[in-house]
Structures are given as C-alpha cells and as structure tokens.
Coordinates of C-alpha atoms in Angstrom, one line a residue:
M1110 CA -27.4 -12.9 -20.5
D1111 CA -28.3 -12.8 -16.8
K1112 CA -25.4 -13.4 -14.3
V1113 CA -27.3 -12.6 -11.1
A1114 CA -27.1 -15.1 -8.3
T1115 CA -29.8 -15.3 -5.7
N1116 CA -27.5 -14.7 -2.7
A1117 CA -23.9 -15.0 -1.6
A1118 CA -24.2 -18.6 -0.5
D1119 CA -25.4 -19.7 -3.9
A1120 CA -22.8 -17.6 -5.7
V1121 CA -19.9 -19.5 -4.0
A1122 CA -21.6 -22.9 -3.8
D1123 CA -19.2 -24.6 -6.3
I1124 CA -15.9 -23.5 -4.6
D1125 CA -14.1 -26.6 -3.5
S1126 CA -11.4 -27.3 -0.9
G1127 CA -8.0 -26.8 -2.5
S1128 CA -9.1 -23.8 -4.6
V1129 CA -7.0 -20.7 -5.2
I1130 CA -9.2 -17.8 -4.2
G1131 CA -8.4 -14.1 -4.8
I1132 CA -10.2 -11.7 -2.5
A1133 CA -9.8 -8.0 -3.4
G1134 CA -9.8 -5.2 -1.0
F1135 CA -7.5 -2.4 0.2
G1136 CA -5.8 -1.7 3.5
V1137 CA -7.4 -3.2 6.6
I1138 CA -11.0 -2.1 5.9
H1139 CA -11.9 -0.9 2.4
G1140 CA -13.5 -2.5 -0.6
F1141 CA -13.7 -6.1 0.6
P1142 CA -16.6 -8.4 -0.7
V1143 CA -17.7 -9.1 2.9
E1144 CA -20.8 -11.2 2.2
L1145 CA -19.0 -13.4 -0.3
T1146 CA -16.1 -13.8 2.0
A1147 CA -18.4 -14.8 4.9
A1148 CA -20.1 -17.3 2.6
V1149 CA -16.8 -19.0 1.8
R1150 CA -15.9 -19.1 5.4
A1151 CA -19.3 -20.7 6.3
R1152 CA -18.6 -23.6 3.9
E1153 CA -15.8 -24.8 6.1
L1154 CA -13.5 -25.6 3.1
R1155 CA -9.9 -26.7 3.7
D1156 CA -6.5 -26.4 2.0
L1157 CA -7.3 -23.1 0.3
T1158 CA -4.8 -20.7 -1.2
I1159 CA -5.8 -17.1 -0.4
V1160 CA -4.5 -14.3 -2.6
C1161 CA -5.1 -10.8 -1.3
N1162 CA -3.4 -7.4 -0.9
S1163 CA -4.0 -7.7 2.8
L1164 CA -6.0 -9.8 5.3
G1165 CA -8.2 -7.0 6.6
R1166 CA -9.2 -7.1 10.3
D1167 CA -12.9 -8.0 10.6
P1168 CA -14.8 -11.3 10.7
A1169 CA -15.9 -10.9 7.1
H1170 CA -12.4 -10.2 5.8
P1171 CA -9.9 -12.8 4.5
V1172 CA -8.3 -12.9 8.0
S1173 CA -11.3 -14.9 9.2
I1174 CA -10.5 -17.7 6.7
V1175 CA -6.9 -17.8 8.0
Q1176 CA -8.0 -17.8 11.6
A1177 CA -10.4 -20.7 10.9
G1178 CA -7.5 -22.8 9.6
Q1179 CA -9.1 -23.1 6.2
A1180 CA -6.0 -21.8 4.3
S1181 CA -2.7 -23.6 3.8
R1182 CA -1.1 -20.9 1.7
L1183 CA -1.3 -17.1 1.6
I1184 CA 0.0 -14.9 -1.2
A1185 CA -0.2 -11.2 -0.2
A1186 CA 1.5 -7.9 0.0
F1187 CA 0.7 -7.7 3.8
S1188 CA 1.0 -10.8 6.0
A1189 CA 1.6 -8.7 9.1
R1190 CA 1.8 -5.0 10.0
A1191 CA 3.8 -3.0 12.4
G1192 CA 1.7 -2.4 15.5
G1193 CA -0.3 -5.6 14.9
V1194 CA -3.6 -4.5 13.4
A1195 CA -4.7 -8.1 13.2
G1196 CA -1.5 -10.0 14.1
A1197 CA 0.8 -11.9 11.8
A1198 CA -0.9 -14.4 9.5
T1199 CA 1.3 -17.3 10.6
A1200 CA 0.5 -16.7 14.3
L1201 CA -3.3 -16.3 13.6
S1202 CA -3.5 -19.6 11.7
P1203 CA -4.1 -22.8 13.8
V1204 CA -2.6 -24.9 10.9
P1205 CA 0.7 -24.5 9.1
L1206 CA 0.5 -21.6 6.7
D1207 CA 2.9 -21.1 3.8
V1208 CA 3.3 -17.4 3.1
E1209 CA 4.5 -15.7 -0.1
L1210 CA 5.0 -12.0 0.1
V1211 CA 4.6 -10.0 -3.1
P1212 CA 5.0 -6.3 -3.8
Q1213 CA 1.6 -4.7 -4.5
G1214 CA 2.4 -3.6 -8.1
I1215 CA 3.8 -7.1 -8.9
L1216 CA 0.7 -8.7 -7.4
V1217 CA -1.5 -6.8 -9.9
E1218 CA 0.9 -7.4 -12.8
R1219 CA 1.0 -11.2 -12.1
L1220 CA -2.8 -11.2 -12.2
R1221 CA -3.1 -9.1 -15.3
A1222 CA -0.5 -11.3 -17.0
V1223 CA -3.1 -14.2 -16.9
A1224 CA -5.6 -12.2 -18.9
A1225 CA -2.9 -11.0 -21.3
G1226 CA -1.7 -14.5 -22.0
I1227 CA 1.8 -13.7 -20.9
G1228 CA 3.8 -16.8 -19.9
A1229 CA 6.2 -14.8 -17.6
F1230 CA 7.7 -11.3 -17.4
Y1231 CA 10.8 -9.6 -16.1
S1232 CA 10.4 -6.9 -13.5
P1233 CA 12.9 -4.5 -11.8
V1234 CA 10.9 -4.6 -8.5
G1235 CA 12.7 -5.9 -5.4
Q1236 CA 15.6 -7.3 -7.3
D1237 CA 18.0 -6.3 -4.5
T1238 CA 15.9 -7.8 -1.7
V1239 CA 15.3 -11.1 0.0
I1240 CA 11.8 -11.5 -1.5
T1241 CA 13.2 -12.3 -4.9
G1242 CA 15.7 -14.9 -3.7
G1243 CA 15.9 -17.9 -6.0
K1244 CA 14.3 -16.2 -9.0
E1245 CA 16.0 -16.0 -12.3
R1246 CA 17.7 -12.6 -13.0
R1247 CA 18.6 -11.0 -16.3
A1248 CA 20.1 -7.7 -17.3
F1249 CA 18.5 -5.5 -19.9
G1250 CA 19.9 -2.1 -20.7
G1251 CA 22.3 -2.2 -17.8
Q1252 CA 19.5 -2.9 -15.2
T1253 CA 18.8 -6.1 -13.4
Y1254 CA 15.3 -7.7 -13.7
V1255 CA 13.7 -10.6 -12.0
L1256 CA 11.5 -13.2 -13.7
E1257 CA 7.9 -13.2 -12.4
S1258 CA 5.2 -15.7 -13.3
P1259 CA 1.5 -15.2 -13.8
L1260 CA -0.8 -15.8 -10.8
H1261 CA -3.7 -17.9 -11.8
L1262 CA -6.8 -17.8 -9.6
D1263 CA -9.6 -20.4 -9.6
Y1264 CA -12.0 -17.8 -8.2
A1265 CA -11.9 -14.0 -7.6
L1266 CA -14.2 -12.4 -5.1
I1267 CA -14.5 -8.6 -5.7
Y1268 CA -16.6 -5.6 -4.7
A1269 CA -18.1 -3.0 -7.0
R1270 CA -20.6 -0.2 -6.4
R1271 CA -23.0 -1.0 -9.3
A1272 CA -23.5 -3.8 -11.8
D1273 CA -26.1 -4.6 -14.4
R1274 CA -27.5 -8.1 -14.9
A1275 CA -25.0 -8.8 -17.7
G1276 CA -22.1 -8.3 -15.3
N1277 CA -20.9 -4.9 -16.4
L1278 CA -19.3 -3.2 -13.4
S1279 CA -19.1 0.4 -12.2
F1280 CA -16.7 1.2 -9.4
R1281 CA -16.7 4.5 -7.5
G1282 CA -13.8 6.6 -6.3
T1283 CA -10.8 4.7 -4.9
S1284 CA -12.9 1.5 -4.4
Q1285 CA -11.7 0.3 -7.8
N1286 CA -8.1 -0.5 -6.5
F1287 CA -7.4 -4.2 -7.1
G1288 CA -10.8 -5.3 -8.4
P1289 CA -10.1 -5.3 -12.1
S1290 CA -6.7 -7.1 -11.7
F1291 CA -8.2 -9.9 -9.5
A1292 CA -11.0 -10.3 -12.0
K1293 CA -8.6 -10.7 -14.9
G1294 CA -6.5 -13.3 -13.2
A1295 CA -9.4 -15.7 -12.4
R1296 CA -11.2 -18.5 -14.1
V1297 CA -14.5 -17.6 -12.2
V1298 CA -15.2 -14.0 -11.1
I1299 CA -17.9 -13.4 -8.5
V1300 CA -18.9 -9.8 -7.7
E1301 CA -20.6 -8.3 -4.7
V1302 CA -22.4 -5.0 -5.4
D1303 CA -24.4 -2.4 -3.6
E1304 CA -26.7 -1.7 -6.5
L1305 CA -28.0 -3.9 -9.2
V1306 CA -29.5 -2.4 -12.4
E1307 CA -31.0 -3.6 -15.6
V1308 CA -29.0 -3.9 -18.8
G1309 CA -28.8 -0.6 -20.5
E1310 CA -29.0 1.5 -17.3
L1311 CA -25.2 1.8 -17.1
A1312 CA -24.0 4.1 -19.9
P1313 CA -21.0 2.7 -21.8
G1314 CA -18.7 5.3 -20.3
E1315 CA -19.8 4.2 -16.8
V1316 CA -18.6 0.6 -17.3
D1317 CA -15.2 0.2 -15.6
L1318 CA -15.0 -3.5 -16.1
P1319 CA -16.9 -5.2 -18.9
G1320 CA -19.2 -8.1 -18.2
I1321 CA -17.1 -10.5 -20.2
F1322 CA -14.7 -10.7 -17.2
V1323 CA -17.6 -11.4 -14.8
D1324 CA -19.4 -14.7 -14.2
R1325 CA -21.7 -14.0 -11.3
V1326 CA -23.1 -11.0 -9.5
V1327 CA -24.8 -10.8 -6.1
Q1328 CA -26.4 -7.8 -4.5
R1329 CA -25.5 -7.2 -0.9
A1330 CA -28.2 -8.1 1.5
E1331 CA -27.3 -5.3 3.8
K1332 CA -25.7 -1.9 3.1
A1333 CA -22.3 -1.8 4.6
E1334 CA -21.6 1.0 7.0
P1335 CA -18.5 3.1 6.1
L1336 CA -15.4 2.1 8.0
W1337 CA -12.4 4.2 8.6
R1338 CA -8.8 3.8 9.8
V1339 CA -8.0 7.2 11.2
A1340 CA -4.4 7.1 12.6
R1341 CA -3.8 10.6 14.0
E1342 CA -0.3 11.0 15.4
T1343 CA 0.0 12.5 18.8
A1344 CA 1.0 16.2 19.0
E1345 CA 3.4 15.4 21.7
A1346 CA 7.1 15.7 20.9
R1347 CA 9.7 13.1 21.8
T1348 CA 12.4 14.1 24.2
Y1349 CA 16.1 13.8 23.4
L1350 CA 18.9 14.9 25.7
G1351 CA 16.3 16.5 27.9
R1352 CA 14.9 18.6 25.0
P1353 CA 11.8 18.2 22.8
G1354 CA 12.3 17.5 19.1
R1355 CA 9.7 18.4 16.4
T1356 CA 6.2 17.0 16.8
A1357 CA 4.9 14.7 14.1
T1358 CA 2.9 17.6 12.7
Q1359 CA 6.0 19.8 12.6
L1360 CA 7.9 17.0 10.9
A1361 CA 5.3 16.6 8.2
E1362 CA 5.1 20.4 7.7
R1363 CA 8.9 20.5 7.2
I1364 CA 8.7 17.8 4.5
A1365 CA 5.9 19.7 2.8
G1366 CA 8.2 22.7 2.7
L1367 CA 10.8 20.7 0.9
L1368 CA 8.6 19.6 -2.0
P1369 CA 9.0 21.7 -5.1
E1370 CA 6.1 23.4 -6.8
G1371 CA 4.8 21.6 -9.9
S1372 CA 5.5 18.2 -8.5
Y1373 CA 3.8 14.8 -8.4
V1374 CA 4.4 13.1 -5.0
N1375 CA 3.5 9.8 -3.5
L1376 CA 3.1 9.7 0.3
G1377 CA 3.6 6.4 2.1
V1378 CA 1.7 5.1 5.1
G1379 CA 2.3 6.5 8.6
L1380 CA 4.1 9.8 9.2
P1381 CA 4.2 10.5 5.4
T1382 CA 0.4 10.6 5.1
M1383 CA 0.4 13.7 7.4
V1384 CA 2.3 15.8 4.7
S1385 CA -1.0 16.1 2.8
D1386 CA -2.4 18.4 5.6
H1387 CA 0.3 21.0 4.8
L1388 CA -0.1 21.5 1.1
D1389 CA -3.1 23.8 0.8
G1390 CA -2.5 26.4 -1.9
R1391 CA 0.6 24.6 -3.2
D1392 CA 1.0 23.2 -6.7
V1393 CA 1.8 19.7 -5.5
V1394 CA -0.3 16.8 -6.8
L1395 CA -0.5 13.8 -4.6
H1396 CA -0.5 10.2 -5.9
A1397 CA -1.6 7.1 -4.1
E1398 CA -1.2 3.5 -5.2
N1399 CA -4.8 2.6 -4.4
G1400 CA -5.8 4.7 -7.4
V1401 CA -6.1 8.4 -6.9
L1402 CA -4.2 11.4 -8.3
G1403 CA -4.9 14.9 -6.8
Y1404 CA -6.1 14.2 -3.3
G1405 CA -5.9 16.8 -0.6
T1406 CA -6.1 17.0 3.2
R1407 CA -7.1 14.2 5.5
L1408 CA -10.7 14.5 6.8
A1409 CA -12.6 13.6 9.9
P1410 CA -14.9 10.5 9.3
E1411 CA -18.0 12.6 9.7
D1412 CA -16.8 14.9 6.8
A1413 CA -15.7 12.1 4.5
D1414 CA -16.9 10.3 1.5
P1415 CA -16.4 6.5 2.1
D1416 CA -15.0 6.0 -1.4
Y1417 CA -12.1 8.4 -1.2
Y1418 CA -9.1 7.5 0.9
N1419 CA -5.3 7.6 0.8
A1420 CA -2.8 4.8 0.9
G1421 CA -3.1 4.6 4.7
A1422 CA -6.9 4.0 4.3
E1423 CA -7.5 7.5 5.8
P1424 CA -10.4 9.7 4.5
V1425 CA -9.2 12.5 2.3
S1426 CA -10.6 15.4 0.2
L1427 CA -10.2 15.7 -3.5
R1428 CA -8.8 18.7 -5.2
P1429 CA -10.2 20.1 -8.5
G1430 CA -8.9 18.0 -11.4
A1431 CA -8.4 14.9 -9.3
A1432 CA -8.6 11.5 -11.1
V1433 CA -9.4 8.0 -9.9
F1434 CA -8.3 4.7 -11.5
D1435 CA -7.2 1.2 -10.6
S1436 CA -4.0 0.1 -8.9
T1437 CA -2.5 -1.2 -12.1
E1438 CA -2.6 2.3 -13.6
A1439 CA -1.3 3.8 -10.3
F1440 CA 1.8 1.6 -10.4
E1441 CA 2.3 2.4 -14.1
M1442 CA 2.6 6.1 -13.1
A1443 CA 5.2 5.2 -10.5
R1444 CA 7.4 2.7 -12.3
S1445 CA 7.4 4.8 -15.5
G1446 CA 9.2 7.6 -13.7
R1447 CA 6.3 10.1 -13.6
L1448 CA 6.7 10.9 -9.9
T1449 CA 8.8 13.8 -8.7
A1450 CA 9.2 12.5 -5.2
V1451 CA 8.2 9.6 -3.0
V1452 CA 8.0 10.0 0.8
L1453 CA 8.2 6.8 2.8
G1454 CA 8.6 5.8 6.5
A1455 CA 11.4 3.6 7.7
F1456 CA 12.5 1.4 10.6
Q1457 CA 16.1 2.1 9.7
V1458 CA 18.3 3.9 7.2
D1459 CA 22.0 3.1 6.9
G1460 CA 25.1 5.2 6.0
R1461 CA 24.9 4.1 2.4
G1462 CA 21.3 5.2 1.9
S1463 CA 19.8 1.7 2.1
F1464 CA 16.6 1.5 4.2
A1465 CA 14.3 -1.1 5.8
N1466 CA 10.6 -0.5 6.3
W1467 CA 8.7 -3.7 5.7
T1468 CA 9.6 -6.3 8.4
T1469 CA 11.2 -6.8 11.8
P1470 CA 11.7 -10.0 13.7
Q1471 CA 8.9 -9.0 16.0
M1472 CA 6.4 -8.7 13.2
G1473 CA 6.4 -12.4 12.3
G1474 CA 5.8 -11.5 8.7
G1475 CA 5.9 -8.5 6.4
A1476 CA 4.2 -5.4 5.1
I1477 CA 5.7 -4.8 1.7
G1478 CA 2.8 -2.9 0.2
G1479 CA 3.8 -0.7 -2.7
A1480 CA 7.2 0.5 -1.5
M1481 CA 9.4 -1.6 -3.7
D1482 CA 7.5 -0.7 -6.8
L1483 CA 7.8 3.0 -5.9
L1484 CA 11.6 2.7 -5.7
V1485 CA 12.0 1.7 -9.4
K1486 CA 11.9 5.4 -10.4
P1487 CA 11.0 7.4 -7.4
G1488 CA 12.3 10.8 -8.4
R1489 CA 13.6 12.1 -5.1
L1490 CA 13.2 9.5 -2.3
I1491 CA 12.5 11.1 1.1
I1492 CA 12.4 9.2 4.3
A1493 CA 10.2 10.5 7.1
M1494 CA 10.8 9.0 10.6
W1495 CA 11.6 9.6 14.2
H1496 CA 15.3 10.0 14.8
C1497 CA 15.5 7.3 17.4
E1498 CA 13.4 4.4 18.7
R1499 CA 11.4 5.1 21.8
A1500 CA 14.0 3.2 23.8
G1501 CA 16.7 5.5 22.5
Q1502 CA 18.4 3.4 19.8
P1503 CA 19.4 5.3 16.7
K1504 CA 17.4 4.6 13.6
I1505 CA 20.1 6.0 11.3
V1506 CA 22.7 3.2 11.5
N1507 CA 25.9 2.0 10.0
A1508 CA 24.2 -1.0 8.4
C1509 CA 20.5 -2.0 8.5
Q1510 CA 19.8 -4.9 10.8
Y1511 CA 16.5 -5.6 9.1
D1512 CA 15.8 -6.9 5.6
V1513 CA 16.1 -3.9 3.3
T1514 CA 13.4 -2.4 1.1
G1515 CA 15.9 -0.8 -1.2
T1516 CA 19.7 -0.4 -1.5
E1517 CA 21.6 2.9 -1.8
C1518 CA 18.5 4.8 -2.9
V1519 CA 17.6 7.3 -0.1
D1520 CA 18.1 11.0 -1.1
L1521 CA 16.9 12.8 2.0
I1522 CA 16.1 11.8 5.6
V1523 CA 13.8 14.1 7.5
T1524 CA 13.4 13.3 11.2
D1525 CA 12.1 15.1 14.3
L1526 CA 15.6 16.3 14.9
A1527 CA 17.3 16.9 11.5
V1528 CA 17.3 17.1 7.8
I1529 CA 20.0 14.8 6.3
E1530 CA 20.9 14.6 2.6
R1531 CA 22.9 11.9 0.9
D1532 CA 25.4 12.9 -1.7
G1533 CA 28.9 11.7 -2.8
R1534 CA 30.3 12.5 0.7
G1535 CA 27.8 10.2 2.5
L1536 CA 25.1 11.4 4.9
V1537 CA 25.3 15.2 5.2
L1538 CA 23.6 17.1 8.0
R1539 CA 21.8 20.0 6.5
E1540 CA 19.5 21.2 9.3
C1541 CA 19.0 20.8 13.0
A1542 CA 15.7 21.1 14.7
P1543 CA 15.3 24.2 17.0
G1544 CA 17.2 23.7 20.2
F1545 CA 19.7 21.2 18.8
E1546 CA 23.3 21.5 17.5
P1547 CA 25.2 19.3 15.1
A1548 CA 27.0 17.6 18.0
D1549 CA 23.7 16.6 19.5
I1550 CA 22.5 15.1 16.2
A1551 CA 25.8 13.2 15.8
R1552 CA 25.5 11.8 19.3
L1553 CA 22.1 10.4 18.4
T1554 CA 23.1 9.0 15.1
E1555 CA 25.1 5.8 14.6
A1556 CA 26.2 6.4 11.0
P1557 CA 28.8 9.1 10.4
L1558 CA 27.6 12.5 9.4
V1559 CA 29.3 15.3 7.4
V1560 CA 28.2 18.6 8.7
D1561 CA 27.3 21.1 6.0
L1562 CA 24.3 23.1 7.1
W1563 CA 22.1 24.9 4.7
T1564 CA 22.6 28.7 4.8
V1565 CA 19.3 30.4 5.6
P1566 CA 18.9 33.6 3.5

C-alpha cells in the first residue's frame, strides 16, 4: 500500500471550493504543513471553512488563506491575539468571515469524537462564559456541562517528522500537538513530512499515528528552517506613585517561590512563561498543553532544539524524565485534576475572583487557547500580571469589563506590586513589593482589599 504523492500540488488537487479543511499547527510558527497550505492557497478556492488552533503569521500558514478571501468561516482557538501578531482574522479577510471560537481542549475533543463515533458529548469547559451561549446545558453530579458536537473535516493537513510509504507517522518532540486529533476528525488526511522511509524502517514503537488514519503523504521539497517566537520581557520596572515596582523577572521569581515542592504546574502564555527560568533545583514539574511534561528553562534560539517549546512557542530545555505526547493527552492531564497549580495572565481580575484574559474590544476577536480547559480542575489558580495598565488604570477591579474566562475561580494574584489571596473575606493583601505600603496598594486597586500581611519568620 503506497500513499506517497508526487508533490504538494498533486496531494491537494481534489480539494474543492466549499470544503472544510483542518490545518494543524501550534502557536504562531510551529508545526504547520507549510507546503500543503501554500498549495491550497495557490488553487484559489472559495467559500472554505478553515479549522485550526491558530492562524500563524507567515504566507504559508492558514492566515494566508484568510487574507486571500478564500475562507467564509473560521473555527479556531485563536482568531486574534493581544499585541496583534498577525491582526484579527475578521480585519484581515477581504470578505465576510464567520468566526467560531473554541477552547483548545474542546477543539481536539470535537475532532476526536468523529473517529470515536460519538454523536455529541457534554463538557464542563467554558460553561459560565459567552462562548457557550445558546448551547444545551445539563447538570451531572452537581456540575453544569455544555453539549458539544463532533467537528467533521473534509480534509486535514498535518505535519510529521517521518512517515513510511504506508502512511505510518512518527512525530518528534512537541511537534505532535494537534496532528493526531486533526487526522482523526477528517475524511481525507494529507501529511507533509521531512523524511520519507520504506515500510518496515519505522519500528512499531516509533509509530505515533498508524497509517490507517492517513490517506496521502508528501515529502517536503525544502527543509524548513527553525522558527522561534522569543518574547523576552524587558528588565525595566514600571513606576507607580514615583517608585518602581518589581520587574517582570522579579515577578516571575516571586511566583516560583510560591509553588510547592512535588507539584505539577501549567504555565500560561506571557508573564507566566518566565516562571520556568526560576525553578532550577526545584521539584516542580512543568506541564504545557502543546504536549510536554517536565520542561525546564527557556533557551536562546541558538541553543534550542526546534521540536521542544512551551505553550508560548518559546524554546525550552527538557529535564531528565520529561515526556512528550499530543494535545489530547495534555488536556486529559489538566481536566482530570492532575495539576497542582495553573499560572495564567489576565487583563482584569475582579473582587469576586473572576478574571478576563481572552479578548478585549480592541482585539477584534479572541485568544481563548487552553485557559478555559485548564480551569476545570486547576488545583491552585494563580494570576500573574502587572498591577495597572500602562495608562494607570487598575487591573484589579470591582467587576470585569471584558468577557470573563472563568467565574470566582482565582486563588492568588501576583503582580509587580503585591501578592493578593482570595478567601472567604474577599481579596486579602498578603504582601507588598519593596518600597510600597498597604495604603499604596489600596490606592492602585479598584476592588476592596482586606489587609492581612503574611508574617515573615
């Protein structure tokens, strides 16, 4: 059984206008089937539905299909990002674009449900947010669940490191992420690989996705150069009331000091990713939803392996005993309550412990990612953020002005000015940054605070 196509153009030649196409890939740069995507773009199809985790940023990523006006619908976990990596999908498209935002973990479950023959399933993810508006809700065991439907793809375009001629695939490192899920949700699966081998050259234990899920394989014409998103925060502290707060590095170091030994911890994108740089010698195992457990410090690109990166798509080291897997398994670890703590960034946190971190009116879309999945059973939920906006507005507010990510779920807020814990009394100020007093923190915080500082031995 030989499933090898001559080239990318031949591999996608039967895709028609109106098709539902899933394009795997993680973050803004990693693991996209770039030659297959470019070949689809070159066919000048119309009225496509594009399903992806994110649009990417380069001409050979899904964003190019949207920019060309070839898509009428987008189903994704990221349709826009804070800071505008590529811009909001609706603003980039020259034609009307219907956008459906889906949490990462639910995206993979809806795809996997196709292969499992499941008609629909109930999920606890996002049940208290606007993204599940209009969906059926039911209570099981005292918890509310939302009905989700399978996500059927006509075609899936995915990337793997190696394949044999029968379509057996071998991924490497964190490059597996969404590939298996997209393949299992599609009628036709087309795979772009770096290396093509003969049947029998992949040992059975090396096969990560059996060839029965694969229809066509094409070898890349050119080896892709490693790409990195390296978002290093400035060492400069923000100034409040004429005094400097903690730097981003000091904020991350403080959070690292609050993590208990023997814990499993997920670090979100942005400020939280910096925490990994302050855990050397600690018994803290880091988890990322792109499919890695046991990663270490962030690395400079010249020291990095292109197949090992964190949830922020930044290069990382691996600790002894680390494991890699696909995103489905990563979210199983999270939603089953295996994590000790989750550290996320936020635009706002309110006095009840609700928080918003996925969209603002200025974004023109949303960046849900895996945050809502991580809130199902997060262990201790820690928010890492600047205490105020650059213009001076408090980020700890009476009520969130943005659509919330989760309701009454925050346990601890660590900012460049304070450590604030939520308990039965409300928001409790536990610690002030050096040079600041409780009255200063209260002045810079809209929500009321109870002052009960930790006693330092």
